[in-house]
CSV table of C-alpha atoms in Angstrom, one decimal:
chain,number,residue,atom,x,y,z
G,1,UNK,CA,62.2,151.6,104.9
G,2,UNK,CA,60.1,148.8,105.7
G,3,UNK,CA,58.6,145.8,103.7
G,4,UNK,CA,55.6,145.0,103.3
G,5,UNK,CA,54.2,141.1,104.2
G,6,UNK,CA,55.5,138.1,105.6
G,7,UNK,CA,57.8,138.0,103.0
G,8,UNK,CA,60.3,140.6,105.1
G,9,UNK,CA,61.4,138.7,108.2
G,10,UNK,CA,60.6,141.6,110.6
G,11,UNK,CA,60.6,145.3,110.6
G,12,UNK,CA,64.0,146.5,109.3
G,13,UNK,CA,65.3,150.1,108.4
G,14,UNK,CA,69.1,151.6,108.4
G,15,UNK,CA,70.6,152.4,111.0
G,16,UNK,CA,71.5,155.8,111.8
G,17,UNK,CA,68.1,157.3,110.2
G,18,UNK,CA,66.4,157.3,106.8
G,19,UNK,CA,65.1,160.9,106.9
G,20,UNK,CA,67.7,163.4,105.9
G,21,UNK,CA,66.9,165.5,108.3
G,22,UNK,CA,67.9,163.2,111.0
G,23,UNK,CA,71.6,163.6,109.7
G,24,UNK,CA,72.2,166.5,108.5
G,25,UNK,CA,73.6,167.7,111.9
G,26,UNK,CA,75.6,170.6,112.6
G,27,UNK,CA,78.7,169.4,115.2
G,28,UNK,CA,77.3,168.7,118.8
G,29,UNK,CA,73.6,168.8,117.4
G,30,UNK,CA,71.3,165.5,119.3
G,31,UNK,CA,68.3,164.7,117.2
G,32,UNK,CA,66.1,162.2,118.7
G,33,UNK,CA,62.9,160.2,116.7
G,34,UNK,CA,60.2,158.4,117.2
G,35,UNK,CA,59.4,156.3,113.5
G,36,UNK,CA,55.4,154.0,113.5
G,37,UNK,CA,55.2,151.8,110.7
G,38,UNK,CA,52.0,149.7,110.2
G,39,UNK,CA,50.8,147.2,107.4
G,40,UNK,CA,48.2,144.6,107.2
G,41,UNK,CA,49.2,141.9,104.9
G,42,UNK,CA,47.0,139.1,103.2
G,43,UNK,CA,47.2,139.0,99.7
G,44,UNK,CA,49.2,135.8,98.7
G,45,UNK,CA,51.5,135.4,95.4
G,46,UNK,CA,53.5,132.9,93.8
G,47,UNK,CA,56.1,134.4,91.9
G,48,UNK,CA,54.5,137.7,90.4
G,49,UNK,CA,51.3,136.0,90.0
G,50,UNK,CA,48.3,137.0,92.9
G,51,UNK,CA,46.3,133.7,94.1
G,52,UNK,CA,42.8,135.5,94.5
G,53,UNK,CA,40.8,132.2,95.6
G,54,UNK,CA,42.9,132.6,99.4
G,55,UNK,CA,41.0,135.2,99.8
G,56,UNK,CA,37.9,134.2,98.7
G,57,UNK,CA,37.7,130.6,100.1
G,58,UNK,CA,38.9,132.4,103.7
G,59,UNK,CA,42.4,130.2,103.5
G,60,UNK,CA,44.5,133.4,103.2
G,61,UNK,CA,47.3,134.1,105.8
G,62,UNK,CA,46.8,137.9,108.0
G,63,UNK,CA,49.4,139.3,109.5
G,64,UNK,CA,49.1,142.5,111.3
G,65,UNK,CA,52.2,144.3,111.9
G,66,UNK,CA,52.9,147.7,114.1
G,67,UNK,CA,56.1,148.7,115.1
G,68,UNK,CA,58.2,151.6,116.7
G,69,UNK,CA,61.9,152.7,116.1
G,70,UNK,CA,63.1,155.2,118.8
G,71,UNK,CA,66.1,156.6,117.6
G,72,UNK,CA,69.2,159.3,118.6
G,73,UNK,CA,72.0,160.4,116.0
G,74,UNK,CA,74.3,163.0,117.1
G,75,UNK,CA,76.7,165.2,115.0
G,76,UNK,CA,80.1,164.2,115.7
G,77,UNK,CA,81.1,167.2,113.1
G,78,UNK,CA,79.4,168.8,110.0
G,79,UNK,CA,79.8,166.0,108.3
G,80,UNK,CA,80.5,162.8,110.5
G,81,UNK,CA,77.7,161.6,112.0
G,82,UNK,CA,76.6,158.5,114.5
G,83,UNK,CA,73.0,156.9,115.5
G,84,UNK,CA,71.3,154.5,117.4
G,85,UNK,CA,67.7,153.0,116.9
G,86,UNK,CA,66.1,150.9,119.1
G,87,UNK,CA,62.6,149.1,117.5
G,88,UNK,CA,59.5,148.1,119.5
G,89,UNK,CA,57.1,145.3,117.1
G,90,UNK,CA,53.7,144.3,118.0
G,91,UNK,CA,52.3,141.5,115.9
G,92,UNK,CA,49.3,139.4,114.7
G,93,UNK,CA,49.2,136.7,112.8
G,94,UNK,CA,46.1,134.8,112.2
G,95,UNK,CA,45.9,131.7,109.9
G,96,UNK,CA,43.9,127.9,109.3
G,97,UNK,CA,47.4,125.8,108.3
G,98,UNK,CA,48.9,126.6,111.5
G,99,UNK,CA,46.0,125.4,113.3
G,100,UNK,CA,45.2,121.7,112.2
G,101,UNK,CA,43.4,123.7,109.1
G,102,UNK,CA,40.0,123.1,110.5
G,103,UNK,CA,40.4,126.6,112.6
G,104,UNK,CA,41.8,130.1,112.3
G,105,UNK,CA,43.5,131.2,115.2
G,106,UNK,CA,46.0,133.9,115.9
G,107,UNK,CA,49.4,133.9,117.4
G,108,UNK,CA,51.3,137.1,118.4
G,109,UNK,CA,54.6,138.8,119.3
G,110,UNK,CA,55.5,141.5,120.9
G,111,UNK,CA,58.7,143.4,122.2
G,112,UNK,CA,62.4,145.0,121.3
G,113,UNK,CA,63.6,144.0,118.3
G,114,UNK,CA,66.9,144.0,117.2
G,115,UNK,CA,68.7,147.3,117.6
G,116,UNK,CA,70.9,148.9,115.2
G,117,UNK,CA,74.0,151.3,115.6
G,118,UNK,CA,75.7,152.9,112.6
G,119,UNK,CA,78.0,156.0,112.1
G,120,UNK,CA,77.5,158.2,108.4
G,121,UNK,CA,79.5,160.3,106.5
G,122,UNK,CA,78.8,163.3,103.9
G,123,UNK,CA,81.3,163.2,100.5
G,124,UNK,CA,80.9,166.8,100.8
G,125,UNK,CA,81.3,169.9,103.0
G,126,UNK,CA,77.5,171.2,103.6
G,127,UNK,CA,78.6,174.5,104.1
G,128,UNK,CA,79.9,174.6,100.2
G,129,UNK,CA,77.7,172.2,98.5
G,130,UNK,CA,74.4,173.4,99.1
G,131,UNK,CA,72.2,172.1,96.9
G,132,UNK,CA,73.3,168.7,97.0
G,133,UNK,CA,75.7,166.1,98.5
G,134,UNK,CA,75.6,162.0,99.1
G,135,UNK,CA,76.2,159.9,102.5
G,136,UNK,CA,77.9,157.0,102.6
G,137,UNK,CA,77.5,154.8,106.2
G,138,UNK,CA,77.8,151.8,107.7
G,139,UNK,CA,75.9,149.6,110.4
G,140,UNK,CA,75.7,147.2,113.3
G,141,UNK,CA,72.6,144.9,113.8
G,142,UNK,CA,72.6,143.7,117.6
G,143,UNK,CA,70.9,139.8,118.2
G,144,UNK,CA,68.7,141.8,120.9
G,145,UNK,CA,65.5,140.8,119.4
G,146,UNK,CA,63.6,137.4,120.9
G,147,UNK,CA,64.2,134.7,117.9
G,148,UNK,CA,62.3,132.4,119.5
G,149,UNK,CA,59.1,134.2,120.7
G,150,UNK,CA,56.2,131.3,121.3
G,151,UNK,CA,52.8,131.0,121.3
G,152,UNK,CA,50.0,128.1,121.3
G,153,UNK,CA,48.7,126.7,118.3
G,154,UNK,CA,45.7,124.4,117.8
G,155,UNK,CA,45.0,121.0,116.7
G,156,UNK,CA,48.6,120.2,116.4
G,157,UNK,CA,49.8,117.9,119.4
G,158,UNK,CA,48.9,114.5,120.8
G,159,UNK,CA,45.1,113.8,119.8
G,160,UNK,CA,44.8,117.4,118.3
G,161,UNK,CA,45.5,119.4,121.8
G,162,UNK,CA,47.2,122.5,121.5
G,163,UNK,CA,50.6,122.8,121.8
G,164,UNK,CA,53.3,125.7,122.3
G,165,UNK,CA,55.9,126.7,119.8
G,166,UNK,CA,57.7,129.4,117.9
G,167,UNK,CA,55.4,131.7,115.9
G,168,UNK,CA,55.8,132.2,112.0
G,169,UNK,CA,59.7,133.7,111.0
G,170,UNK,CA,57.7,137.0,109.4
G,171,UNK,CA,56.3,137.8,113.0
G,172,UNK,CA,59.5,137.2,115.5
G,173,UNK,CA,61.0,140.7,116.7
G,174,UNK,CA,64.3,139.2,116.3
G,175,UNK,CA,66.7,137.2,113.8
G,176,UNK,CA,69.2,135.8,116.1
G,177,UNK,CA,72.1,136.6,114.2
G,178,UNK,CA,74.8,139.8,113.9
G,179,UNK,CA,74.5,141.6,110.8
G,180,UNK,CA,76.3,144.0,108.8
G,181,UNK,CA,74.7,147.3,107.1
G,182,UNK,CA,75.6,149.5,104.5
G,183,UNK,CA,73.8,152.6,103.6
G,184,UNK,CA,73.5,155.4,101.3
G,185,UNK,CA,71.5,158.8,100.9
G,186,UNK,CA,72.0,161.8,98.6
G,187,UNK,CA,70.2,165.3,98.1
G,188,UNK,CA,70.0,167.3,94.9
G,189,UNK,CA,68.3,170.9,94.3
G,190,UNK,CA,67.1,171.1,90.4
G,191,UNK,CA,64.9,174.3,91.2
G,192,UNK,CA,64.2,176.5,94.8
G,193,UNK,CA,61.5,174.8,95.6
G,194,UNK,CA,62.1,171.1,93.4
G,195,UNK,CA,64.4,169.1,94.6
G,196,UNK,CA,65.7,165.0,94.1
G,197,UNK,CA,66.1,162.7,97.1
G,198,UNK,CA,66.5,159.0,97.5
G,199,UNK,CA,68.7,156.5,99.7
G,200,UNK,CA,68.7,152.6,100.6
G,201,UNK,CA,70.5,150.0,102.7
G,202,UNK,CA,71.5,146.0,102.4
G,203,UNK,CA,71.9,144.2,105.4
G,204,UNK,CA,74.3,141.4,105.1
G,205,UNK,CA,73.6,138.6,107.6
G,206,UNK,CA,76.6,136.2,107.5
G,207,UNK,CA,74.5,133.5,109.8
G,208,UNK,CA,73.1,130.8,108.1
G,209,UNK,CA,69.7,129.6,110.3
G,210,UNK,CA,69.6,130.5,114.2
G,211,UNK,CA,68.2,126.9,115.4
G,212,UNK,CA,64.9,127.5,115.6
G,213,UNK,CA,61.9,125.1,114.5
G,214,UNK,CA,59.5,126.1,112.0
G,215,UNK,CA,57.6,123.1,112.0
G,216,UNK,CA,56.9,123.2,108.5
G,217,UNK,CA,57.5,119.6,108.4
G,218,UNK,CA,55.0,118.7,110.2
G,219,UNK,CA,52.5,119.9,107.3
G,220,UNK,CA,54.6,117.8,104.3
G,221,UNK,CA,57.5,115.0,104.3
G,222,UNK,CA,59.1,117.4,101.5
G,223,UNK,CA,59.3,120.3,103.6
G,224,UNK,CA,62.3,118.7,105.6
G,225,UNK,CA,64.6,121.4,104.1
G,226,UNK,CA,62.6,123.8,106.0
G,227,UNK,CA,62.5,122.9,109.5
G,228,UNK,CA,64.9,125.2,110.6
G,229,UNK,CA,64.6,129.4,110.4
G,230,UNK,CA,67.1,130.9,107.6
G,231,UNK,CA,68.8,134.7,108.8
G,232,UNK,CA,68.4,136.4,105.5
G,233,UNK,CA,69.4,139.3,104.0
G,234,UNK,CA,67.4,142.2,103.5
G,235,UNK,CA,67.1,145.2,101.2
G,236,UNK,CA,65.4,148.3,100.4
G,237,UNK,CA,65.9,151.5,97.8
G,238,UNK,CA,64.3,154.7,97.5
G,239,UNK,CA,64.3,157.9,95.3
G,240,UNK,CA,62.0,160.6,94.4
G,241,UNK,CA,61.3,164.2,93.9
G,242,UNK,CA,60.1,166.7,96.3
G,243,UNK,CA,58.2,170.1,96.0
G,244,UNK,CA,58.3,172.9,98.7
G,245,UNK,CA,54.5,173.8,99.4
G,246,UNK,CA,55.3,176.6,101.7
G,247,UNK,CA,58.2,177.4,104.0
G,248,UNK,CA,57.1,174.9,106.8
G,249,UNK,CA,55.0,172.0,104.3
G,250,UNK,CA,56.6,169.8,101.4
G,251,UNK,CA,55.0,167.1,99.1
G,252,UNK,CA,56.7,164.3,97.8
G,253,UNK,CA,56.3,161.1,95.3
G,254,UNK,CA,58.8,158.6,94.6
G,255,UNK,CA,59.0,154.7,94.5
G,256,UNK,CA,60.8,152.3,96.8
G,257,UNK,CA,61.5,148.3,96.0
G,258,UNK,CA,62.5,146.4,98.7
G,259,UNK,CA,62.5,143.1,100.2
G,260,UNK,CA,64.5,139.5,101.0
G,261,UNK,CA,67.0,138.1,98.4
G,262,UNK,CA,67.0,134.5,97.7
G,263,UNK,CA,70.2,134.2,98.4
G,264,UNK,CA,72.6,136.1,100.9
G,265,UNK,CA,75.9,137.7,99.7
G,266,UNK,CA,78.1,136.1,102.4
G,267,UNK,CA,77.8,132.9,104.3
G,268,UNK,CA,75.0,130.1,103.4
G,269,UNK,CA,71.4,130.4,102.1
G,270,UNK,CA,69.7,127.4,103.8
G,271,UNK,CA,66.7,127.3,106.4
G,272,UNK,CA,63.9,128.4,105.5
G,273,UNK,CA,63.0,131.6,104.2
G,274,UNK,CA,60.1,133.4,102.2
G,275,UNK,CA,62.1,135.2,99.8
G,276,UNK,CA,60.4,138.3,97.9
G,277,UNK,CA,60.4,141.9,96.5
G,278,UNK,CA,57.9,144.6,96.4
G,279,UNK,CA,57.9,147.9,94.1
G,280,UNK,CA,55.8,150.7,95.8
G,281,UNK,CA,54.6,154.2,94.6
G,282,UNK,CA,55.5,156.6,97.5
G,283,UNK,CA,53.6,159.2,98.2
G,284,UNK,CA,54.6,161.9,101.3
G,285,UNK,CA,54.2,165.1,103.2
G,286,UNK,CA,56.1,167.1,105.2
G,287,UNK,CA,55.6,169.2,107.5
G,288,UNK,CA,58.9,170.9,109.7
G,289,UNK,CA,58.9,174.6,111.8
G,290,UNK,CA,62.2,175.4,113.6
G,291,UNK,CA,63.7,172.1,115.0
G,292,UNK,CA,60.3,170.0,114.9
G,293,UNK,CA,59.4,167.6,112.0
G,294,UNK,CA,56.5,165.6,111.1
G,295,UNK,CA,56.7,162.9,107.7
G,296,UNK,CA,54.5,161.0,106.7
G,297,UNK,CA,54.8,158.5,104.2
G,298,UNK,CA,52.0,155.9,102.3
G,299,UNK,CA,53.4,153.5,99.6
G,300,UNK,CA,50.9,151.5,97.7
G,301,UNK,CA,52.2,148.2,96.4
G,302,UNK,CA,52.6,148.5,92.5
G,303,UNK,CA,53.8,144.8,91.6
G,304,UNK,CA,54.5,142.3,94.3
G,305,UNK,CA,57.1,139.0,93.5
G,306,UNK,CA,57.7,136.0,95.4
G,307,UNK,CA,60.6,134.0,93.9
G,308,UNK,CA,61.9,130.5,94.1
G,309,UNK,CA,63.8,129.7,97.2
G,310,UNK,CA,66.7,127.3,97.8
G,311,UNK,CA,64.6,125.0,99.4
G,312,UNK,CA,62.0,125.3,96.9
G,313,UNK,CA,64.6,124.5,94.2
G,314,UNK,CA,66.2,121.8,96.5
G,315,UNK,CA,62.1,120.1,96.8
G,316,UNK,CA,62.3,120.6,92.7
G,317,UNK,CA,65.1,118.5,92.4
G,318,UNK,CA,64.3,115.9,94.7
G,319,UNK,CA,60.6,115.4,93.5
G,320,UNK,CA,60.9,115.9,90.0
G,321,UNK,CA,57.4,118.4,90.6
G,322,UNK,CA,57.2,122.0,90.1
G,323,UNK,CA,57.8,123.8,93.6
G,324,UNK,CA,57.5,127.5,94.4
G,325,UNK,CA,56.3,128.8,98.0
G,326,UNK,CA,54.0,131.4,98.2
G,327,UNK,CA,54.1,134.5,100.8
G,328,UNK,CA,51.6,137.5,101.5
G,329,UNK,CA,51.7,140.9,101.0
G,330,UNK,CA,50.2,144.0,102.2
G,331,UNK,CA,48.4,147.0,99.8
G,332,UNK,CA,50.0,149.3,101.3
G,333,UNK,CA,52.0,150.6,104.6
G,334,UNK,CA,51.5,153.8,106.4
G,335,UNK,CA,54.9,155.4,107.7
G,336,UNK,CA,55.0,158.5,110.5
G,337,UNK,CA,58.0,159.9,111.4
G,338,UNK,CA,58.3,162.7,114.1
G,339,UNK,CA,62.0,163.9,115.6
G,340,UNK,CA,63.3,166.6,117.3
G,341,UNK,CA,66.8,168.8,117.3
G,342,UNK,CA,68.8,169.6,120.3
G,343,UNK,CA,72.3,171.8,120.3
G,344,UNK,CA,73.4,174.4,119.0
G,345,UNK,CA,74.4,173.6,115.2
G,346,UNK,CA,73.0,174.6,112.2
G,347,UNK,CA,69.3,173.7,111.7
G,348,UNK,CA,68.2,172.9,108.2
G,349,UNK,CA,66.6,176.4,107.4
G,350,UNK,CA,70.3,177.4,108.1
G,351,UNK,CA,71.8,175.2,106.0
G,352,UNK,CA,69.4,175.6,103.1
G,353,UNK,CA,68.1,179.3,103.9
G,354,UNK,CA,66.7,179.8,99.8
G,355,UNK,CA,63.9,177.1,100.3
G,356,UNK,CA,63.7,175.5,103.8
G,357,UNK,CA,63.0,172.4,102.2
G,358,UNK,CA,62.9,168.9,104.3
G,359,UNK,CA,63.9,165.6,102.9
G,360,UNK,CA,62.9,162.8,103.7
């Protein structure tokens, strides 16, 4: 699951899988995964409400985003399960305020991210319960990602030279703090060839801000509060139905919502941060023979929100003037899984012999 937008920090999905396929493992089965997410976002909002004229007077912020999750889970037993994914980002970010706002130029950032390990467990035996069951699990997320990834900006030093410093928060591979995850995904047969799906994860990071400059004050004497990156939370939920097209193809539509909470569950909310949400239709194919699978997923952004922040609120105060950030968001964001089983358990077409279905 991935947001879309400089509203979500960085790339972020659970971490021991979001395809069901990846964890439904017979005991000794390996799968390994390769996951590509990509999104181009540019459309800016305050609140729920778009701000067209960015785009039309050429002031809008463009961040291009692709990024890579390698992953291996392994069935500990028919039920217990354990993963490891380790993400690859390569981005773009192009933008006038960052650049004296008589020029847009583009900063990028590239490398690991921050890897997650997680182990998952299913409420109920797959060998009885058939035609559906629910996973519970539970994650590590590893500082391994660069926090402080630099690059040179224009018209911003002594006499307008340029001058090196750390790119925007939504475009650094890393967050710089541990975090906790929790995750869930369940399964449910209504006929052979419909079934339900649908999962999500919240990752709690305890870390108030890493340390890292934004130089935000630089633009404004108000944005003082936000000198300083925030290590948010992050969310993301998805359900659906899917429909067997044939014994190796499946369709699928569903929505996912997803994004950054204003505030985090544990530890403080301060730094800055572009809080926000986006609800998505999710449309999908499948397509799986023996121990190969292909998805592909393409959710188009239904309703896009970014909310008051803490330091927004904290301006407010202060000022005595109406204050609420804005953040952009992508249209849509194109999703490709492809994995692989190794061992000797029990495939899917095993497990499931009636429909062969794959979910995802």
């Amino acid at each position: 699951m991935k947001a879309q937008g400089c509203v979500a920090i960085r790339h972020f999905s659970s971490s021991i899988g979001n395809e069901l396929e990846s964890n439904l493992l017979g005991k000794g089965d390996f799968q390994v995964g390769m996951n590509y997410r990509y999104f181009k976002s540019f459309r800016h909002f305050k609140g729920t409400e778009e701000e067209p004229d960015r785009v039309s007077n050429n002031t809008e912020v463009i961040n291009y985003s692709h990024s890579w999750d390698f992953s291996l889970n392994y069935g500990l037993t028919d039920r217990l399960y354990a993963g490891i994914t380790i993400p690859t980002v390569l981005n773009e970010r192009s933008s006038l305020y960052e650049h004296g706002r008589e020029e847009r130029h583009k900063t990028f950032s590239r490398g690991l991210a921050d890897i997650r390990v997680g182990m998952g467990y299913w409420l109920f035996d797959p060998e009885t319960h058939l035609n559906g069951n629910l996973a519970l699990g539970l994650g590590l997320k590893l500082p391994t990602g660069n926090y402080n990834a630099t690059d040179v900006f224009y018209n911003v030093g002594p006499e307008a030279s340029p001058q090196t410093r750390p790119v925007d928060q939504s475009i650094q591979p890393g967050d710089g703090g541990f975090g906790l995850t929790v995750d869930f995904q369940f399964y449910q047969t209504i006929t052979d060839d419909l079934f339900m799906y649908g999962g999500g994860f919240y990752l709690f990071n305890p870390k108030e801000t890493n340390g890292i400059r934004t130089f935000r004050e630089t633009l404004s004497p108000i944005l003082d509060n936000e000198s300083i990156m925030s290590v948010p939370d992050q969310f993301a939920l998805r359900a659906g139905l899917g429909y067997a097209l044939s014994h190796t193809f499946s369709a699928s539509l569903g929505a996912r919502f997803e994004g950054v909470p204003v505030e985090d569950v544990i530890g403080g909310s301060g730094g800055f941060r572009r809080p926000g949400n986006v609800l998505s239709i999710d449309p999908g194919i499948s397509f799986m023979k023996h121990n190969f699978s292909v998805n592909l997923n393409v959710p188009v952004a239904l309703r896009r929100d970014r909310p008051q922040s803490v330091t927004d609120l904290e301006t407010q105060l202060a000022t005595g003037e109406p204050r609420n950030g804005d953040a952009a968001f992508a249209d849509y964001l194109i999703n490709l899984g492809i994995s692989y089983r190794i061992g000797g358990g029990k495939s899917i077409s095993e497990i499931e012999p009636e429909s062969d279905l794959q979910f995802d």
